Amino acid sequence: MPSQLDIQKTLYNTFSECRTECRAGMPSQLDIQKKCTTVYPNVELNVDLECRASSTFENKHTTLYANAELNVELECRASSTFENKHTTLYANAELNVELECRASSTFENKHTTLYANAELNVELECRASSTFENKHTTLYANAELNVELECRASSTFKIYSTTLYPNVELNVELECRASSSFKNYYTTLYPNVELNVELECLASSSLKNYCTTLSPNVELNVELECRASSSFKNKHTTLFANAELNVELECRASSTFKKHCTTLSSNVELNVELECRASSTFENKHTTLYANAELNVELECRASSTFEKKHITLFANAELNVELECRASSSFENKHTTLFANAELNVELECRASSTFKNYCTTLYPNVDLNVELECRASSTFKKHCTTLSSNVELNVELECRASSSFKNYCTTLYPNVELNVELECRASSSFKIIVQHYIRMSN
């Protein structure tokens, strides 16, 4: 805790009493010293808007006391030399939001802590200094949502540990870091009743991710491992309200790739758009999804020309067995791809992007609900004129896997579906053309 010697607080029990001492010299306003600015308790709103443009003033303390509705501290300061010793928001029944926008290149933010809140704990720490050190940022258990949004733009800082404790609804760790030299030693999400999602967006070209494991989950186990090139920028990551979960995972790894729009529509169960595109040098040692009562989906999209994928296996599932193997290398070998019998759907998704391989036979046996022949091949001479999905009560899946490194995906949209609408468009050939994607084939 910082020293309290410089703090001068005067708190009265009345609704509002403010003591402001403004001294303005005749020559200029650069010597103004505002000793204290205090907003007393208010039933509706406490807002302290202090906009100061002097380059020499010192703001000793700015404190907002507990309020029944909202505590918002908006401190916009434009000085390059001031020091903000402490900014603390106490527990609030509705929302604790600390918005600290600072534009100084030399200040130090010693500690920023949000205490437990019944609704939401959000720590928004946007700092633009290249030398500051963020020692610790921790969010305590919350009944609704724990979200840690840590956007840091320094190229030298180190974050040693970031941990989210168990949560009844959702544990989401959003760690967006743009440094090219940091190391993320461990990121772990504990079991959760609804969903365990590990969102690890790392933008370094030299990092190593040693292990990423998701434990069994009653609803869905999704391992989203998006690792990117050293030049990409993740502009925004937003979770919208949904009856179950709306997750927009926009992981872009190529330095030339442009994704213009990605939209997830509301869905009763889950709308997940997994677009994983990767660096040309990373190695993914192991990715395993355990058996799940609803859905086993292994979305492993890798765009490297040198990696080797040893084994990809999906266990039997009562609803759906989907093996999505998107590979964009011209030299890889796919040893075995097997889908076990399923009462609902047999889908063989064999997407290969090599210009020399031969696919001798791809056959889908009759199915009660759906016959889908998804044969996406990315040879430089192959032309596929039609790719068809017949109408189905359970699932419409259009899996068009193409793995070109220069294509542009202008729009990817998921429409509402009773179970799941997944559009996985991975394109793998730089010269592949699919002429027609609209051919209806009714099932018996």
mmCIF file of N, CA and C in Angstrom, residues 14 17 78 133 141-142 154-155 183 186 212 226 237 248 268 303 310 315 319 330 381 383 405 417 422:
data_model
loop_
_atom_site.group_PDB
_atom_site.id
_atom_site.type_symbol
_atom_site.label_atom_id
_atom_site.label_comp_id
_atom_site.label_asym_id
_atom_site.label_seq_id
_atom_site.Cartn_x
_atom_site.Cartn_y
_atom_site.Cartn_z
ATOM 1 N N THR A 14 -23.238 15.010 5.206
ATOM 2 C CA THR A 14 -24.255 15.655 4.378
ATOM 3 C C THR A 14 -24.144 15.156 2.951
ATOM 4 N N GLU A 17 -20.812 18.504 -0.081
ATOM 5 C CA GLU A 17 -20.078 19.673 0.378
ATOM 6 C C GLU A 17 -18.696 19.553 -0.213
ATOM 7 N N ALA A 78 -3.910 14.803 -18.638
ATOM 8 C CA ALA A 78 -3.073 14.956 -19.821
ATOM 9 C C ALA A 78 -1.665 15.392 -19.477
ATOM 10 N N GLU A 133 5.373 -1.482 -15.028
ATOM 11 C CA GLU A 133 5.296 -2.870 -14.603
ATOM 12 C C GLU A 133 3.977 -3.090 -13.872
ATOM 13 N N ALA A 141 -13.498 -14.543 -6.990
ATOM 14 C CA ALA A 141 -14.659 -15.311 -7.435
ATOM 15 C C ALA A 141 -15.889 -14.426 -7.492
ATOM 16 N N ASN A 142 -16.705 -14.653 -8.495
ATOM 17 C CA ASN A 142 -17.899 -13.871 -8.725
ATOM 18 C C ASN A 142 -19.013 -14.823 -9.125
ATOM 19 N N SER A 154 3.103 -3.026 -23.725
ATOM 20 C CA SER A 154 4.530 -2.887 -23.499
ATOM 21 C C SER A 154 5.259 -4.088 -24.077
ATOM 22 N N SER A 155 6.451 -3.863 -24.587
ATOM 23 C CA SER A 155 7.212 -4.956 -25.182
ATOM 24 C C SER A 155 8.170 -5.603 -24.208
ATOM 25 N N LYS A 183 6.873 -14.730 -21.959
ATOM 26 C CA LYS A 183 6.606 -16.150 -21.831
ATOM 27 C C LYS A 183 5.406 -16.346 -20.919
ATOM 28 N N TYR A 186 2.030 -20.650 -17.475
ATOM 29 C CA TYR A 186 0.906 -21.528 -17.215
ATOM 30 C C TYR A 186 -0.383 -20.727 -17.245
ATOM 31 N N THR A 212 -1.705 -27.379 -22.797
ATOM 32 C CA THR A 212 -3.017 -26.753 -22.714
ATOM 33 C C THR A 212 -4.034 -27.882 -22.652
ATOM 34 N N CYS A 226 -5.382 -20.483 -30.261
ATOM 35 C CA CYS A 226 -5.110 -19.586 -31.350
ATOM 36 C C CYS A 226 -3.767 -18.946 -31.089
ATOM 37 N N THR A 237 -12.260 -8.180 -28.636
ATOM 38 C CA THR A 237 -12.777 -9.486 -28.237
ATOM 39 C C THR A 237 -13.957 -9.234 -27.319
ATOM 40 N N GLU A 248 -17.317 -15.281 -29.573
ATOM 41 C CA GLU A 248 -16.748 -14.919 -30.867
ATOM 42 C C GLU A 248 -15.245 -14.992 -30.754
ATOM 43 N N VAL A 268 -30.018 -21.208 -29.351
ATOM 44 C CA VAL A 268 -30.491 -21.761 -28.091
ATOM 45 C C VAL A 268 -29.390 -22.514 -27.377
ATOM 46 N N ALA A 303 -2.045 -23.733 -40.389
ATOM 47 C CA ALA A 303 -1.690 -23.289 -41.735
ATOM 48 C C ALA A 303 -0.197 -23.325 -41.963
ATOM 49 N N LYS A 310 0.517 -35.931 -35.593
ATOM 50 C CA LYS A 310 0.707 -37.364 -35.439
ATOM 51 C C LYS A 310 -0.618 -38.125 -35.386
ATOM 52 N N PHE A 315 -13.620 -39.758 -30.085
ATOM 53 C CA PHE A 315 -14.280 -40.925 -29.528
ATOM 54 C C PHE A 315 -15.766 -40.933 -29.904
ATOM 55 N N GLU A 319 -24.378 -38.124 -30.217
ATOM 56 C CA GLU A 319 -25.012 -37.144 -31.084
ATOM 57 C C GLU A 319 -24.262 -36.955 -32.394
ATOM 58 N N SER A 330 1.820 -28.897 -47.947
ATOM 59 C CA SER A 330 1.925 -29.665 -49.182
ATOM 60 C C SER A 330 2.737 -30.933 -49.003
ATOM 61 N N THR A 381 -5.244 -28.582 -59.746
ATOM 62 C CA THR A 381 -5.953 -28.822 -61.006
ATOM 63 C C THR A 381 -7.377 -29.276 -60.786
ATOM 64 N N LYS A 383 -11.299 -29.187 -59.799
ATOM 65 C CA LYS A 383 -12.435 -28.275 -59.760
ATOM 66 C C LYS A 383 -13.645 -29.040 -59.239
ATOM 67 N N SER A 405 -3.119 -19.238 -48.100
ATOM 68 C CA SER A 405 -2.553 -18.249 -47.191
ATOM 69 C C SER A 405 -2.856 -16.830 -47.605
ATOM 70 N N ASN A 417 -30.129 -22.069 -35.160
ATOM 71 C CA ASN A 417 -30.430 -23.474 -35.381
ATOM 72 C C ASN A 417 -30.819 -24.086 -34.043
ATOM 73 N N VAL A 422 -22.767 -24.606 -37.582
ATOM 74 C CA VAL A 422 -21.345 -24.347 -37.624
ATOM 75 C C VAL A 422 -20.932 -24.232 -39.076
#
